[in-house]
Coordinates of C-alpha atoms in Angstrom, one line a residue:
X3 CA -52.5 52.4 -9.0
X4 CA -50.0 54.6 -7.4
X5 CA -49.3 52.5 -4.6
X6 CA -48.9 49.4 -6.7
X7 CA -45.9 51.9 -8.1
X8 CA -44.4 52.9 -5.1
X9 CA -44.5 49.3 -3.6
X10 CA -42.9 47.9 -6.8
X11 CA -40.0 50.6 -6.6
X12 CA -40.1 49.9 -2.7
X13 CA -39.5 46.1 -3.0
X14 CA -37.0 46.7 -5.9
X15 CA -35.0 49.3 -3.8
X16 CA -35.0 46.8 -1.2
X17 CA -33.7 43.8 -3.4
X18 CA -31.1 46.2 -4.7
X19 CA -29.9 47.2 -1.2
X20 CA -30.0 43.5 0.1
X21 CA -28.0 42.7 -2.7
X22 CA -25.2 45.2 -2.2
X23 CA -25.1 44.7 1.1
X24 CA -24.6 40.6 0.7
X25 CA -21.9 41.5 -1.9
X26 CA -19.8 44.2 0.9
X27 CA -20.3 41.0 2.8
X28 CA -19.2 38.5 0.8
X29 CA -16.1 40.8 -0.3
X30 CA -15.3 41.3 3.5
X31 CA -15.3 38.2 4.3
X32 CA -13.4 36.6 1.7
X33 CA -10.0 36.5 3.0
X34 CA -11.1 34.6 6.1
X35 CA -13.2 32.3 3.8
X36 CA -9.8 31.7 1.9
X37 CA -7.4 32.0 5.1
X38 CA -9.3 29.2 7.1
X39 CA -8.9 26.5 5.3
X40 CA -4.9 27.4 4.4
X41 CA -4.6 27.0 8.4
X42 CA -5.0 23.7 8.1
X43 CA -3.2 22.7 5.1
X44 CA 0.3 21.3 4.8
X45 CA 3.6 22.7 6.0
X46 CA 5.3 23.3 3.0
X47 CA 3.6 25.6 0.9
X48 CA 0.6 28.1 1.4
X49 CA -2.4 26.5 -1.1
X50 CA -6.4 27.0 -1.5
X51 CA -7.3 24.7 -1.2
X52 CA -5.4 22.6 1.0
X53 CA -4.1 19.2 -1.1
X54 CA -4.4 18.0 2.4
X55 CA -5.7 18.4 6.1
X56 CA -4.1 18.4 9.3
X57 CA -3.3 20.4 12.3
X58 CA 0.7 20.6 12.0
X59 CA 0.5 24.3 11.3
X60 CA -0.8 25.1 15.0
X61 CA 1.7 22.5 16.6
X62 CA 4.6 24.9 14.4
X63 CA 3.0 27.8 16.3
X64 CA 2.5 26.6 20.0
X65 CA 6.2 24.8 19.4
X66 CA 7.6 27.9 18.2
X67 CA 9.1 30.3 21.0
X68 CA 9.9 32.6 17.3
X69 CA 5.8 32.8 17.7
X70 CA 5.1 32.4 21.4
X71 CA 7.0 35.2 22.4
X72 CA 5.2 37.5 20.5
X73 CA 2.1 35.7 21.1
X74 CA 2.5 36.7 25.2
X75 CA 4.2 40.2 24.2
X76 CA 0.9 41.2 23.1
X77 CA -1.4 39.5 25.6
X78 CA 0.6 41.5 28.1
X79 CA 0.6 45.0 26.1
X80 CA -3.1 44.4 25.5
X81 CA -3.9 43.7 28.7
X82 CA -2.1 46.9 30.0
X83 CA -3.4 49.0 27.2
X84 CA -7.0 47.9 28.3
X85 CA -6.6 48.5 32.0
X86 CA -5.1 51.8 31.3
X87 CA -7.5 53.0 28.7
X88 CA -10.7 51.8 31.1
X89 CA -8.9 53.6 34.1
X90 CA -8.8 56.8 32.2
X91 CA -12.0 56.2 30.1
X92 CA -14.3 55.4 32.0
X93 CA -14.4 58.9 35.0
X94 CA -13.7 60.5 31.9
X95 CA -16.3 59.4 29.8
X96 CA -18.7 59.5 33.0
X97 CA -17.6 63.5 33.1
X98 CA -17.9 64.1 30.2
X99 CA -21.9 62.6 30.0
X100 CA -22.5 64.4 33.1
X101 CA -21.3 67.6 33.0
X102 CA -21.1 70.8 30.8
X103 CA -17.1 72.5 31.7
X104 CA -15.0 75.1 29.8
X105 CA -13.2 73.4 27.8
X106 CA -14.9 70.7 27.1
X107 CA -15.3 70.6 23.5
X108 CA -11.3 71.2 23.1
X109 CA -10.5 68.4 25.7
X110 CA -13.6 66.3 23.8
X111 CA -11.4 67.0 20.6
X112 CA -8.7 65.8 21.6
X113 CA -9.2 62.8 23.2
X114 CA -10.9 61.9 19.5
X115 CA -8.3 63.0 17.8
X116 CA -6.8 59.7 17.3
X117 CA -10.0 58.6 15.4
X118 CA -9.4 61.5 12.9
X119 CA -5.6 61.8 12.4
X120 CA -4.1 58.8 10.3
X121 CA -2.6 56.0 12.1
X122 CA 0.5 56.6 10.2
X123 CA 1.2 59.8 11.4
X124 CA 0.5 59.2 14.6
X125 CA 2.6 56.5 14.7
X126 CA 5.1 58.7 13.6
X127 CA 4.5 61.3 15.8
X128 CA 4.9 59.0 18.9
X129 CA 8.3 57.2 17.6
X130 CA 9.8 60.8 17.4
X131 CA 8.3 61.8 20.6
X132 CA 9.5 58.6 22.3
X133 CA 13.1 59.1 20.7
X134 CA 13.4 61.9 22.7
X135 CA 12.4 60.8 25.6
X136 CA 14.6 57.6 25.0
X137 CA 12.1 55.2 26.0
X138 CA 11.1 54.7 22.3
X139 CA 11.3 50.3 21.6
X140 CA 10.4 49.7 25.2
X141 CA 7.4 48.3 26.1
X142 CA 6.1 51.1 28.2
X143 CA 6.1 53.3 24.7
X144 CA 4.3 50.3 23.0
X145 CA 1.7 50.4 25.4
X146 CA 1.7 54.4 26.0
X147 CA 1.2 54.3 22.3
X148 CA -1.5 51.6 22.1
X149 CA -3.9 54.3 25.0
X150 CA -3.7 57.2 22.8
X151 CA -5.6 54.7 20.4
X152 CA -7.9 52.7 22.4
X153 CA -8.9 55.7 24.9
X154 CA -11.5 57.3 22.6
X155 CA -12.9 54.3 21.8
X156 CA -13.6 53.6 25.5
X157 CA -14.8 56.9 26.0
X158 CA -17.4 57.1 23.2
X159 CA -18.7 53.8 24.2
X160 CA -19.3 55.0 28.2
X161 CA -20.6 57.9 27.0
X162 CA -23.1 56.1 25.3
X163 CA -23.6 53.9 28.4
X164 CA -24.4 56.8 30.8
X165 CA -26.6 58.6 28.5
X166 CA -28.7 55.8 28.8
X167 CA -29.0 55.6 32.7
X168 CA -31.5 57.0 34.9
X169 CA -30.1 59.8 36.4
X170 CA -32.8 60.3 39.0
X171 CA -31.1 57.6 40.8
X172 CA -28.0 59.1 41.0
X173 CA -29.6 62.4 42.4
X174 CA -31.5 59.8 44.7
X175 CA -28.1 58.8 46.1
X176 CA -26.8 62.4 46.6
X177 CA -29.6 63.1 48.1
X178 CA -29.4 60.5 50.5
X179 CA -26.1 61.5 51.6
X180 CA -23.7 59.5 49.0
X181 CA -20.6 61.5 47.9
X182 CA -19.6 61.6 44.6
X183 CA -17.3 58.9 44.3
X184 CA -19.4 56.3 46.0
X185 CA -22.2 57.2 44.3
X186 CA -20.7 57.1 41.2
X187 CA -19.2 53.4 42.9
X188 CA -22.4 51.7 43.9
X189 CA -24.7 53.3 41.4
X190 CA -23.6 53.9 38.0
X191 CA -20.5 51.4 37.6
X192 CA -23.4 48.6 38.4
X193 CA -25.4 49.6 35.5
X194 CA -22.7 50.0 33.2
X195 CA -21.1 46.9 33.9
X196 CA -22.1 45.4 30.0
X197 CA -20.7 48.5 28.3
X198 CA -17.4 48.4 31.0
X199 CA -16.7 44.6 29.6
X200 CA -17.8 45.9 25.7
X201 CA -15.2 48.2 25.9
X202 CA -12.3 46.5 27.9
X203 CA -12.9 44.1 25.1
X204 CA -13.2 46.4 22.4
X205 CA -9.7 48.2 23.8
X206 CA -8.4 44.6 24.3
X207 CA -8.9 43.6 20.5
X208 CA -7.7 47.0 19.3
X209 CA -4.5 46.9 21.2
X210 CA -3.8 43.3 20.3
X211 CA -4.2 43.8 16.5
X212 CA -2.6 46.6 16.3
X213 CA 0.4 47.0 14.1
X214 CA 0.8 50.1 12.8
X215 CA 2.0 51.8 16.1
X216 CA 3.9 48.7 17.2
X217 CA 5.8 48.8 13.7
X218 CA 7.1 52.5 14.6
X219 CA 7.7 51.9 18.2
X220 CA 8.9 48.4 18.6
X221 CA 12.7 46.9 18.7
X222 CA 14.0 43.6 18.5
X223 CA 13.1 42.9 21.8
X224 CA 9.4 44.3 22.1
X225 CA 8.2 42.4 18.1
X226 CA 4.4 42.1 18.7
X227 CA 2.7 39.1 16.9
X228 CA 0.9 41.5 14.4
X229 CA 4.2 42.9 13.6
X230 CA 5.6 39.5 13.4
X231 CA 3.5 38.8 11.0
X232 CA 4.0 41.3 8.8
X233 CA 7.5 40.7 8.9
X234 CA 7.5 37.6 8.3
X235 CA 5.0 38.2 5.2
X236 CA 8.1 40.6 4.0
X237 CA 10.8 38.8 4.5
X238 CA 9.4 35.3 3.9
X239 CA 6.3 33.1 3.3
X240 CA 5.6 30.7 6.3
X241 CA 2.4 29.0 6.5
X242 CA 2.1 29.4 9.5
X243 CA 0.9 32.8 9.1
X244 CA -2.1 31.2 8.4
X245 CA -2.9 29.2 11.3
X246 CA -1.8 32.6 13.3
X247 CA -4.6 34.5 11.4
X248 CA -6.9 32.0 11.8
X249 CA -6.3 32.4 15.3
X250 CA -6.6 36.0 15.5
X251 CA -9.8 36.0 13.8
X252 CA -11.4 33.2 15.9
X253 CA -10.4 35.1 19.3
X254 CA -12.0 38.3 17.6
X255 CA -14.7 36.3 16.8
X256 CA -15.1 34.8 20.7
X257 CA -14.9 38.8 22.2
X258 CA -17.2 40.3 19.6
X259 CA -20.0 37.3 21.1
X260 CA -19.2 38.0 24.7
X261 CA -19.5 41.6 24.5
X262 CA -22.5 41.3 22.1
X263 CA -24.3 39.1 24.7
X264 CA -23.3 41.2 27.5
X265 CA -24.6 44.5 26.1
X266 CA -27.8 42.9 26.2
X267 CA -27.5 41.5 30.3
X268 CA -28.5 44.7 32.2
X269 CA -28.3 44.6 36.0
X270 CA -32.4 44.1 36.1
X271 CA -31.7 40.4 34.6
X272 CA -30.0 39.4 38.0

């Protein structure tokens, strides 16, 4: 009789949590549910749903150079931000897997500090520090900026990586007479090749969307597209803040599948 009980309160603990977790779902994905269709709806007003149906919104945006130039402003900052953050991330993160130093858990600290501190202060923090150095609005602050944001999640997501490799094979390789940097060459950067793409992605997309950073640091010559957006949520109502959004979402959409897929390729599959 008692574990008629317990499996009633099991399967009604279970409806519950499916039910609050469809609901999160269903509240997080509203806004694209409701931005989509506005994307393709007509040019004079922003309306859900759409009176009518047509692509004229993303012709506006790829025949805008008030939209393009943003558009290839952040490709470029992104794609710096990602090279710079997996350049650093990656020995680092491989370090800081491998080996116990003094120091460590300060240095550990404050490479994750970004993930603790508010976005806002940081933000804040860099546009004074910049200011000083008088390179703040240029796109070598944007970018500077956009590392300190996108390095721990690079980090945190190697670490991961090499805590799941085999180290007998790296001592196998040492032992064979490999030094340290081609062993850590031709034997670990192989096998973390799906979480080296899941993070350059993962920094790619951060660096790209973000817009809190880029608000403090950028001029009239270095908008981003987020910020663009926003201004142009502030200042006026364009539809084709829609289409841009719609956009956005479907290229985070296309990453988050590639790295998915890729995280579960390992080399063995070749």
């Amino acid at each position: 009789m008692s574990d008629l009980i317990h499996d009633a309160h099991a399967r009604r603990y279970r409806a519950i949590g499916t039910g609050l977790a469809v609901a999160i779902y269903l509240f997080l994905l509203a806004p694209i549910v409701v931005t989509v269709p506005m994307a393709f709806g007509p040019t004079n007003a922003l309306t859900f749903p759409p009176t009518s149906y047509s692509l004229d919104l993303f012709r506006i945006f790829f025949n805008s150079p008030r939209w393009l130039e943003p558009l290839f402003l952040s490709l470029e900052i992104a794609l710096a931000s990602m090279a710079i953050a997996m350049f650093a991330g990656v020995p680092a993160g491989y370090w800081m897997a491998r080996h116990e130093f003094v120091g460590k858990t300060l240095i550990t600290a404050i490479i994750m500090s970004p993930l603790i501190v508010p976005v806002i202060v940081t933000g804040l923090g860099l546009y004074l520090y910049f200011a000083y150095l008088k390179i703040s609005g240029t796109m070598v602050s944007i970018v500077l900026g956009h590392v300190m944001v996108t390095l721990p999640y690079v980090v945190v997501m190697i670490v991961a990586g090499v805590n799941k490799l085999d180290r007998n094979l790296e001592f196998g390789a040492e032992l064979m007479g490999a030094g340290p940097m081609r062993m850590f060459l031709t034997v670990v950067i192989p096998q973390l090749i799906p979480s080296l793409v899941s993070a350059a992605f993962f920094a790619f997309l951060l660096s790209f969307d973000e817009v809190i950073i880029s608000w403090f640091l950028a001029s009239p010559t270095t908008v981003t597209l987020p910020v663009k957006m926003y201004s142009a949520l502030e200042w006026e109502i364009s539809p084709v803040i829609a289409a841009v959004s719609t956009l956005m979402s479907a290229l985070s959409l296309l990453v988050c599948i590639i790295a998915i897929s890729l995280r579960k390729w390992t080399p063995a599959d070749v």
